[in-house]
Amino acid sequence: MTGPLATVLIVASLLMAAWALVLLIANRPPGRSLWGGVAVFEVVMIAFVIWGLVSAFARQVEFPQLEFVLYLIGLLVLVPAAGWWVRAEKSRAAAAVLLVAFLVVPVMIVRVQQVWEMTSG
Amino acid sequence: MAEPTRRVNRGFGRVLVVIYAVFALAATARSFVQLVTRFDEAPVAYLLSAAAALIYIVATIALARGDRTSHRVATVAIGVELAGVLVVGAFSLVYPEAFPQASVWSTFGSGYLFIPLVLPLVGLWWLHRTRGMGEN
């Protein structure tokens, strides 16, 4: 779970956050290109979550599985939910909402990795 | 903040709702795990954790709806949230053994960058700014 996909998502998320921050400062709502980025990001996230679930169920070692799965579900819904919430917002508030979502994602991925490491014999 | 329609769920309010939603999600998931897997360890602390989750859910929905009744509901929920984070925060410092597992409000939300302590103040400020704007 500390694989390259997690790193890619953390970096991508921070880049998306920076992009949203630029729009926020420029007082502009997200345009087509940012929404395209959101879509691509979510596709990678879906791959990560599926891989995480498969790894979790295939794993033989004891670890907090429930917490792990809940974090993955949270990661799966966070960005689409934030996007849905501001789908019609035509102000910079939409960029601010995406900024918040893309700042929360890296924290949650780090937590996923920490929970994965919480093995107990 | 010079928007002509300063509604509680518009503009900055949209951002506030997302932050509340993230905390609703985090608190709900955390208390769900505590109640399902370790309830007998510290029932009181874990029930408080569940209550915190419920308050975040109510506040999120009320802020998102933004009509006049919701404005009142949000004010009450966020008032309770402020009291909760202060009481649980202080209590968890004085009696750390009563909270074997952190809740969002333990030690004033230090595990969440103290956002749980600041969030209700921001929420109440926003509700104050938007009072009387939630007609429909």
PDB file of C-alpha atoms in Angstrom:
ATOM      1  CA  MET A   1       0.000   0.000   0.000  1.00  0.00           C
ATOM      2  CA  THR A   2       3.034   2.267   0.080  1.00  0.00           C
ATOM      3  CA  GLY A   3       3.359   1.587  -3.628  1.00  0.00           C
ATOM      4  CA  PRO A   4       3.842   4.067  -6.471  1.00  0.00           C
ATOM      5  CA  LEU A   5       0.105   4.596  -6.980  1.00  0.00           C
ATOM      6  CA  ALA A   6      -0.243   6.148  -3.503  1.00  0.00           C
ATOM      7  CA  THR A   7       2.685   8.473  -4.194  1.00  0.00           C
ATOM      8  CA  VAL A   8       1.250   9.420  -7.588  1.00  0.00           C
ATOM      9  CA  LEU A   9      -2.083  10.260  -5.949  1.00  0.00           C
ATOM     10  CA  ILE A  10      -0.487  12.360  -3.218  1.00  0.00           C
ATOM     11  CA  VAL A  11       1.546  14.371  -5.736  1.00  0.00           C
ATOM     12  CA  ALA A  12      -1.404  14.687  -8.136  1.00  0.00           C
ATOM     13  CA  SER A  13      -3.662  15.799  -5.300  1.00  0.00           C
ATOM     14  CA  LEU A  14      -1.236  18.495  -4.197  1.00  0.00           C
ATOM     15  CA  LEU A  15      -0.918  19.702  -7.806  1.00  0.00           C
ATOM     16  CA  MET A  16      -4.718  19.837  -8.124  1.00  0.00           C
ATOM     17  CA  ALA A  17      -4.843  21.742  -4.817  1.00  0.00           C
ATOM     18  CA  ALA A  18      -2.280  24.240  -6.131  1.00  0.00           C
ATOM     19  CA  TRP A  19      -4.319  24.645  -9.309  1.00  0.00           C
ATOM     20  CA  ALA A  20      -7.490  25.270  -7.323  1.00  0.00           C
ATOM     21  CA  LEU A  21      -5.605  27.743  -5.127  1.00  0.00           C
ATOM     22  CA  VAL A  22      -4.483  29.710  -8.200  1.00  0.00           C
ATOM     23  CA  LEU A  23      -8.122  29.937  -9.363  1.00  0.00           C
ATOM     24  CA  LEU A  24      -9.216  30.934  -5.867  1.00  0.00           C
ATOM     25  CA  ILE A  25      -6.688  33.772  -5.763  1.00  0.00           C
ATOM     26  CA  ALA A  26      -7.526  34.796  -9.337  1.00  0.00           C
ATOM     27  CA  ASN A  27     -11.193  34.922  -8.262  1.00  0.00           C
ATOM     28  CA  ARG A  28     -12.319  32.467 -10.934  1.00  0.00           C
ATOM     29  CA  PRO A  29     -14.486  29.348 -10.855  1.00  0.00           C
ATOM     30  CA  PRO A  30     -13.007  26.037 -12.075  1.00  0.00           C
ATOM     31  CA  GLY A  31     -12.990  25.763 -15.866  1.00  0.00           C
ATOM     32  CA  ARG A  32     -13.268  22.764 -18.170  1.00  0.00           C
ATOM     33  CA  SER A  33      -9.598  21.857 -17.797  1.00  0.00           C
ATOM     34  CA  LEU A  34      -9.743  21.631 -13.999  1.00  0.00           C
ATOM     35  CA  TRP A  35     -12.890  19.505 -14.180  1.00  0.00           C
ATOM     36  CA  GLY A  36     -11.076  17.276 -16.670  1.00  0.00           C
ATOM     37  CA  GLY A  37      -8.251  16.958 -14.166  1.00  0.00           C
ATOM     38  CA  VAL A  38     -10.768  16.045 -11.468  1.00  0.00           C
ATOM     39  CA  ALA A  39     -12.146  13.263 -13.701  1.00  0.00           C
ATOM     40  CA  VAL A  40      -8.695  11.824 -14.492  1.00  0.00           C
ATOM     41  CA  PHE A  41      -7.758  12.035 -10.813  1.00  0.00           C
ATOM     42  CA  GLU A  42     -10.851  10.087  -9.813  1.00  0.00           C
ATOM     43  CA  VAL A  43     -10.122   7.340 -12.349  1.00  0.00           C
ATOM     44  CA  VAL A  44      -6.680   6.839 -10.769  1.00  0.00           C
ATOM     45  CA  MET A  45      -8.301   6.955  -7.326  1.00  0.00           C
ATOM     46  CA  ILE A  46     -10.781   4.218  -8.295  1.00  0.00           C
ATOM     47  CA  ALA A  47      -7.858   2.040  -9.412  1.00  0.00           C
ATOM     48  CA  PHE A  48      -6.075   2.722  -6.103  1.00  0.00           C
ATOM     49  CA  VAL A  49      -9.147   1.872  -4.023  1.00  0.00           C
ATOM     50  CA  ILE A  50      -9.825  -1.369  -5.918  1.00  0.00           C
ATOM     51  CA  TRP A  51      -6.180  -2.363  -5.550  1.00  0.00           C
ATOM     52  CA  GLY A  52      -6.313  -1.486  -1.839  1.00  0.00           C
ATOM     53  CA  LEU A  53      -9.450  -3.559  -1.245  1.00  0.00           C
ATOM     54  CA  VAL A  54      -8.020  -6.555  -3.095  1.00  0.00           C
ATOM     55  CA  SER A  55      -4.734  -6.292  -1.148  1.00  0.00           C
ATOM     56  CA  ALA A  56      -6.623  -6.017   2.135  1.00  0.00           C
ATOM     57  CA  PHE A  57      -8.718  -9.124   1.533  1.00  0.00           C
ATOM     58  CA  ALA A  58      -5.745 -11.101   0.240  1.00  0.00           C
ATOM     59  CA  ARG A  59      -3.621 -10.169   3.253  1.00  0.00           C
ATOM     60  CA  GLN A  60      -2.857 -12.869   5.830  1.00  0.00           C
ATOM     61  CA  VAL A  61      -1.585 -10.555   8.595  1.00  0.00           C
ATOM     62  CA  GLU A  62      -3.854  -9.014  11.270  1.00  0.00           C
ATOM     63  CA  PHE A  63      -4.388  -5.283  10.822  1.00  0.00           C
ATOM     64  CA  PRO A  64      -7.307  -2.831  11.396  1.00  0.00           C
ATOM     65  CA  GLN A  65      -9.220  -3.903   8.299  1.00  0.00           C
ATOM     66  CA  LEU A  66     -12.412  -2.018   9.098  1.00  0.00           C
ATOM     67  CA  GLU A  67     -10.575   1.297   9.477  1.00  0.00           C
ATOM     68  CA  PHE A  68      -8.609   0.602   6.325  1.00  0.00           C
ATOM     69  CA  VAL A  69     -11.734  -0.081   4.252  1.00  0.00           C
ATOM     70  CA  LEU A  70     -13.543   2.981   5.662  1.00  0.00           C
ATOM     71  CA  TYR A  71     -10.612   5.224   4.711  1.00  0.00           C
ATOM     72  CA  LEU A  72     -10.679   3.802   1.193  1.00  0.00           C
ATOM     73  CA  ILE A  73     -14.428   4.418   0.881  1.00  0.00           C
ATOM     74  CA  GLY A  74     -13.894   7.967   2.143  1.00  0.00           C
ATOM     75  CA  LEU A  75     -11.173   8.536  -0.458  1.00  0.00           C
ATOM     76  CA  LEU A  76     -13.428   7.165  -3.177  1.00  0.00           C
ATOM     77  CA  VAL A  77     -16.334   9.529  -2.462  1.00  0.00           C
ATOM     78  CA  LEU A  78     -14.525  12.681  -1.276  1.00  0.00           C
ATOM     79  CA  VAL A  79     -13.568  14.343  -4.571  1.00  0.00           C
ATOM     80  CA  PRO A  80     -16.742  13.399  -6.525  1.00  0.00           C
ATOM     81  CA  ALA A  81     -18.900  14.597  -3.613  1.00  0.00           C
ATOM     82  CA  ALA A  82     -17.043  17.910  -3.423  1.00  0.00           C
ATOM     83  CA  GLY A  83     -17.371  18.297  -7.200  1.00  0.00           C
ATOM     84  CA  TRP A  84     -21.081  17.530  -7.084  1.00  0.00           C
ATOM     85  CA  TRP A  85     -21.593  20.082  -4.303  1.00  0.00           C
ATOM     86  CA  VAL A  86     -20.156  22.918  -6.428  1.00  0.00           C
ATOM     87  CA  ARG A  87     -21.291  21.638  -9.846  1.00  0.00           C
ATOM     88  CA  ALA A  88     -23.391  24.782 -10.437  1.00  0.00           C
ATOM     89  CA  GLU A  89     -21.391  27.249  -8.360  1.00  0.00           C
ATOM     90  CA  LYS A  90     -20.062  29.977 -10.645  1.00  0.00           C
ATOM     91  CA  SER A  91     -17.826  31.748  -8.123  1.00  0.00           C
ATOM     92  CA  ARG A  92     -14.398  31.115  -6.712  1.00  0.00           C
ATOM     93  CA  ALA A  93     -16.072  29.276  -3.837  1.00  0.00           C
ATOM     94  CA  ALA A  94     -16.125  26.262  -6.177  1.00  0.00           C
ATOM     95  CA  ALA A  95     -12.337  26.433  -6.456  1.00  0.00           C
ATOM     96  CA  ALA A  96     -12.070  26.779  -2.662  1.00  0.00           C
ATOM     97  CA  VAL A  97     -14.191  23.650  -2.130  1.00  0.00           C
ATOM     98  CA  LEU A  98     -11.996  21.621  -4.514  1.00  0.00           C
ATOM     99  CA  LEU A  99      -8.929  23.032  -2.751  1.00  0.00           C
ATOM    100  CA  VAL A 100     -10.199  21.690   0.585  1.00  0.00           C
ATOM    101  CA  ALA A 101     -10.974  18.282  -0.932  1.00  0.00           C
ATOM    102  CA  PHE A 102      -7.551  17.973  -2.571  1.00  0.00           C
ATOM    103  CA  LEU A 103      -5.817  18.936   0.682  1.00  0.00           C
ATOM    104  CA  VAL A 104      -7.750  16.289   2.626  1.00  0.00           C
ATOM    105  CA  VAL A 105      -6.902  13.501   0.142  1.00  0.00           C
ATOM    106  CA  PRO A 106      -3.128  13.367   0.886  1.00  0.00           C
ATOM    107  CA  VAL A 107      -3.819  13.275   4.635  1.00  0.00           C
ATOM    108  CA  MET A 108      -6.209  10.357   4.152  1.00  0.00           C
ATOM    109  CA  ILE A 109      -3.749   8.468   1.937  1.00  0.00           C
ATOM    110  CA  VAL A 110      -1.054   8.856   4.596  1.00  0.00           C
ATOM    111  CA  ARG A 111      -3.567   7.540   7.176  1.00  0.00           C
ATOM    112  CA  VAL A 112      -4.351   4.578   4.880  1.00  0.00           C
ATOM    113  CA  GLN A 113      -0.651   3.767   4.781  1.00  0.00           C
ATOM    114  CA  GLN A 114      -0.336   4.108   8.575  1.00  0.00           C
ATOM    115  CA  VAL A 115      -3.310   1.809   9.158  1.00  0.00           C
ATOM    116  CA  TRP A 116      -1.792  -0.706   6.709  1.00  0.00           C
ATOM    117  CA  GLU A 117       1.385  -0.764   8.827  1.00  0.00           C
ATOM    118  CA  MET A 118      -0.542  -1.354  12.091  1.00  0.00           C
ATOM    119  CA  THR A 119       0.068  -5.081  12.086  1.00  0.00           C
ATOM    120  CA  SER A 120      -0.287  -7.176  15.224  1.00  0.00           C
ATOM    121  CA  GLY A 121       1.080 -10.681  14.838  1.00  0.00           C
TER     122      GLY A 121
ATOM    123  CA  MET B   1     -17.946  38.775   0.732  1.00  0.00           C
ATOM    124  CA  ALA B   2     -19.816  41.394  -1.250  1.00  0.00           C
ATOM    125  CA  GLU B   3     -22.106  38.953  -3.041  1.00  0.00           C
ATOM    126  CA  PRO B   4     -25.585  40.416  -3.449  1.00  0.00           C
ATOM    127  CA  THR B   5     -27.206  37.259  -2.078  1.00  0.00           C
ATOM    128  CA  ARG B   6     -25.359  36.409   1.088  1.00  0.00           C
ATOM    129  CA  ARG B   7     -27.039  33.084   1.759  1.00  0.00           C
ATOM    130  CA  VAL B   8     -25.766  30.726   4.394  1.00  0.00           C
ATOM    131  CA  ASN B   9     -25.041  27.957   1.860  1.00  0.00           C
ATOM    132  CA  ARG B  10     -23.485  30.165  -0.838  1.00  0.00           C
ATOM    133  CA  GLY B  11     -20.010  31.547  -1.300  1.00  0.00           C
ATOM    134  CA  PHE B  12     -17.888  30.889   1.776  1.00  0.00           C
ATOM    135  CA  GLY B  13     -20.798  28.827   3.091  1.00  0.00           C
ATOM    136  CA  ARG B  14     -20.106  26.221   0.411  1.00  0.00           C
ATOM    137  CA  VAL B  15     -16.560  25.814   1.719  1.00  0.00           C
ATOM    138  CA  LEU B  16     -17.811  25.622   5.288  1.00  0.00           C
ATOM    139  CA  VAL B  17     -20.226  22.827   4.360  1.00  0.00           C
ATOM    140  CA  VAL B  18     -17.415  20.770   2.800  1.00  0.00           C
ATOM    141  CA  ILE B  19     -15.221  21.151   5.885  1.00  0.00           C
ATOM    142  CA  TYR B  20     -18.161  20.123   8.080  1.00  0.00           C
ATOM    143  CA  ALA B  21     -18.875  17.185   5.776  1.00  0.00           C
ATOM    144  CA  VAL B  22     -15.272  15.981   6.055  1.00  0.00           C
ATOM    145  CA  PHE B  23     -15.541  16.104   9.855  1.00  0.00           C
ATOM    146  CA  ALA B  24     -18.921  14.392   9.778  1.00  0.00           C
ATOM    147  CA  LEU B  25     -17.353  11.614   7.708  1.00  0.00           C
ATOM    148  CA  ALA B  26     -14.230  11.357   9.877  1.00  0.00           C
ATOM    149  CA  ALA B  27     -16.109  11.420  13.177  1.00  0.00           C
ATOM    150  CA  THR B  28     -18.741   8.945  11.978  1.00  0.00           C
ATOM    151  CA  ALA B  29     -16.181   6.470  10.656  1.00  0.00           C
ATOM    152  CA  ARG B  30     -14.052   6.756  13.774  1.00  0.00           C
ATOM    153  CA  SER B  31     -16.913   6.322  16.216  1.00  0.00           C
ATOM    154  CA  PHE B  32     -18.326   3.465  14.111  1.00  0.00           C
ATOM    155  CA  VAL B  33     -15.007   1.619  14.410  1.00  0.00           C
ATOM    156  CA  GLN B  34     -14.848   2.326  18.169  1.00  0.00           C
ATOM    157  CA  LEU B  35     -18.422   1.194  18.834  1.00  0.00           C
ATOM    158  CA  VAL B  36     -18.159  -1.954  16.707  1.00  0.00           C
ATOM    159  CA  THR B  37     -14.730  -3.171  17.786  1.00  0.00           C
ATOM    160  CA  ARG B  38     -13.949  -1.790  21.262  1.00  0.00           C
ATOM    161  CA  PHE B  39     -17.156  -0.532  22.848  1.00  0.00           C
ATOM    162  CA  ASP B  40     -16.566  -2.113  26.296  1.00  0.00           C
ATOM    163  CA  GLU B  41     -13.158  -0.424  26.665  1.00  0.00           C
ATOM    164  CA  ALA B  42     -14.631   3.030  27.314  1.00  0.00           C
ATOM    165  CA  PRO B  43     -18.369   3.167  26.639  1.00  0.00           C
ATOM    166  CA  VAL B  44     -18.793   6.776  27.795  1.00  0.00           C
ATOM    167  CA  ALA B  45     -15.956   8.123  25.674  1.00  0.00           C
ATOM    168  CA  TYR B  46     -17.139   6.184  22.631  1.00  0.00           C
ATOM    169  CA  LEU B  47     -20.743   7.320  23.043  1.00  0.00           C
ATOM    170  CA  LEU B  48     -19.450  10.906  23.245  1.00  0.00           C
ATOM    171  CA  SER B  49     -17.552  10.210  20.068  1.00  0.00           C
ATOM    172  CA  ALA B  50     -20.775   9.041  18.415  1.00  0.00           C
ATOM    173  CA  ALA B  51     -22.604  12.135  19.692  1.00  0.00           C
ATOM    174  CA  ALA B  52     -19.888  14.312  18.149  1.00  0.00           C
ATOM    175  CA  ALA B  53     -20.374  12.534  14.833  1.00  0.00           C
ATOM    176  CA  LEU B  54     -24.133  13.102  15.010  1.00  0.00           C
ATOM    177  CA  ILE B  55     -23.671  16.813  15.724  1.00  0.00           C
ATOM    178  CA  TYR B  56     -21.349  17.187  12.735  1.00  0.00           C
ATOM    179  CA  ILE B  57     -23.903  15.425  10.527  1.00  0.00           C
ATOM    180  CA  VAL B  58     -26.752  17.682  11.726  1.00  0.00           C
ATOM    181  CA  ALA B  59     -24.597  20.814  11.305  1.00  0.00           C
ATOM    182  CA  THR B  60     -23.516  19.765   7.796  1.00  0.00           C
ATOM    183  CA  ILE B  61     -27.082  19.128   6.601  1.00  0.00           C
ATOM    184  CA  ALA B  62     -28.437  22.306   8.233  1.00  0.00           C
ATOM    185  CA  LEU B  63     -25.659  24.465   6.737  1.00  0.00           C
ATOM    186  CA  ALA B  64     -26.157  22.875   3.326  1.00  0.00           C
ATOM    187  CA  ARG B  65     -29.941  23.417   3.322  1.00  0.00           C
ATOM    188  CA  GLY B  66     -29.682  27.033   4.394  1.00  0.00           C
ATOM    189  CA  ASP B  67     -33.362  27.904   4.886  1.00  0.00           C
ATOM    190  CA  ARG B  68     -34.567  29.788   7.926  1.00  0.00           C
ATOM    191  CA  THR B  69     -35.281  26.729  10.099  1.00  0.00           C
ATOM    192  CA  SER B  70     -31.958  25.174   9.106  1.00  0.00           C
ATOM    193  CA  HIS B  71     -30.219  28.367  10.121  1.00  0.00           C
ATOM    194  CA  ARG B  72     -31.620  27.934  13.622  1.00  0.00           C
ATOM    195  CA  VAL B  73     -30.813  24.203  13.678  1.00  0.00           C
ATOM    196  CA  ALA B  74     -27.253  24.922  12.537  1.00  0.00           C
ATOM    197  CA  THR B  75     -26.813  27.559  15.251  1.00  0.00           C
ATOM    198  CA  VAL B  76     -27.903  25.105  17.955  1.00  0.00           C
ATOM    199  CA  ALA B  77     -25.810  22.239  16.550  1.00  0.00           C
ATOM    200  CA  ILE B  78     -22.683  24.385  16.257  1.00  0.00           C
ATOM    201  CA  GLY B  79     -23.272  25.815  19.741  1.00  0.00           C
ATOM    202  CA  VAL B  80     -23.385  22.265  21.098  1.00  0.00           C
ATOM    203  CA  GLU B  81     -20.278  21.467  19.048  1.00  0.00           C
ATOM    204  CA  LEU B  82     -18.385  24.374  20.639  1.00  0.00           C
ATOM    205  CA  ALA B  83     -19.464  23.327  24.132  1.00  0.00           C
ATOM    206  CA  GLY B  84     -18.570  19.719  23.317  1.00  0.00           C
ATOM    207  CA  VAL B  85     -15.065  20.407  22.082  1.00  0.00           C
ATOM    208  CA  LEU B  86     -14.386  22.632  25.118  1.00  0.00           C
ATOM    209  CA  VAL B  87     -15.793  20.164  27.692  1.00  0.00           C
ATOM    210  CA  VAL B  88     -14.394  16.988  26.102  1.00  0.00           C
ATOM    211  CA  GLY B  89     -11.100  18.741  25.373  1.00  0.00           C
ATOM    212  CA  ALA B  90     -10.663  19.846  28.983  1.00  0.00           C
ATOM    213  CA  PHE B  91     -11.898  16.525  30.358  1.00  0.00           C
ATOM    214  CA  SER B  92      -9.509  14.512  28.177  1.00  0.00           C
ATOM    215  CA  LEU B  93      -6.592  16.536  29.543  1.00  0.00           C
ATOM    216  CA  VAL B  94      -7.621  16.086  33.187  1.00  0.00           C
ATOM    217  CA  TYR B  95      -8.650  12.416  32.879  1.00  0.00           C
ATOM    218  CA  PRO B  96      -6.658  11.036  29.936  1.00  0.00           C
ATOM    219  CA  GLU B  97      -7.349   7.457  31.085  1.00  0.00           C
ATOM    220  CA  ALA B  98     -11.075   7.962  30.364  1.00  0.00           C
ATOM    221  CA  PHE B  99     -10.197   8.407  26.674  1.00  0.00           C
ATOM    222  CA  PRO B 100      -7.999   5.436  25.745  1.00  0.00           C
ATOM    223  CA  GLN B 101      -8.665   6.179  22.080  1.00  0.00           C
ATOM    224  CA  ALA B 102      -8.765   9.675  20.722  1.00  0.00           C
ATOM    225  CA  SER B 103     -12.047  11.163  19.553  1.00  0.00           C
ATOM    226  CA  VAL B 104     -12.194  14.207  17.288  1.00  0.00           C
ATOM    227  CA  TRP B 105     -12.645  16.408  20.357  1.00  0.00           C
ATOM    228  CA  SER B 106      -9.907  14.922  22.583  1.00  0.00           C
ATOM    229  CA  THR B 107      -7.352  17.512  23.705  1.00  0.00           C
ATOM    230  CA  PHE B 108      -9.311  20.177  21.805  1.00  0.00           C
ATOM    231  CA  GLY B 109      -8.938  18.375  18.511  1.00  0.00           C
ATOM    232  CA  SER B 110      -5.142  18.340  18.530  1.00  0.00           C
ATOM    233  CA  GLY B 111      -5.158  15.226  16.339  1.00  0.00           C
ATOM    234  CA  TYR B 112      -6.943  17.262  13.673  1.00  0.00           C
ATOM    235  CA  LEU B 113      -4.703  20.373  13.757  1.00  0.00           C
ATOM    236  CA  PHE B 114      -7.118  21.972  16.292  1.00  0.00           C
ATOM    237  CA  ILE B 115      -9.575  22.510  13.447  1.00  0.00           C
ATOM    238  CA  PRO B 116     -12.416  21.131  15.673  1.00  0.00           C
ATOM    239  CA  LEU B 117     -11.763  24.034  18.064  1.00  0.00           C
ATOM    240  CA  VAL B 118     -11.701  26.754  15.397  1.00  0.00           C
ATOM    241  CA  LEU B 119     -14.480  25.366  13.187  1.00  0.00           C
ATOM    242  CA  PRO B 120     -17.447  26.117  15.508  1.00  0.00           C
ATOM    243  CA  LEU B 121     -16.212  29.694  15.993  1.00  0.00           C
ATOM    244  CA  VAL B 122     -16.015  30.173  12.226  1.00  0.00           C
ATOM    245  CA  GLY B 123     -19.409  28.494  11.844  1.00  0.00           C
ATOM    246  CA  LEU B 124     -21.089  30.749  14.399  1.00  0.00           C
ATOM    247  CA  TRP B 125     -19.445  33.820  12.811  1.00  0.00           C
ATOM    248  CA  TRP B 126     -20.793  32.810   9.395  1.00  0.00           C
ATOM    249  CA  LEU B 127     -24.281  32.115  10.765  1.00  0.00           C
ATOM    250  CA  HIS B 128     -24.210  35.536  12.419  1.00  0.00           C
ATOM    251  CA  ARG B 129     -23.219  37.211   9.143  1.00  0.00           C
ATOM    252  CA  THR B 130     -25.951  35.445   7.202  1.00  0.00           C
ATOM    253  CA  ARG B 131     -28.769  35.805   9.743  1.00  0.00           C
ATOM    254  CA  GLY B 132     -32.095  36.800   8.239  1.00  0.00           C
ATOM    255  CA  MET B 133     -30.860  35.846   4.754  1.00  0.00           C
ATOM    256  CA  GLY B 134     -32.300  32.348   4.675  1.00  0.00           C
ATOM    257  CA  GLU B 135     -35.821  33.050   3.494  1.00  0.00           C
ATOM    258  CA  ASN B 136     -37.732  30.511   1.407  1.00  0.00           C
TER     259      ASN B 136
END
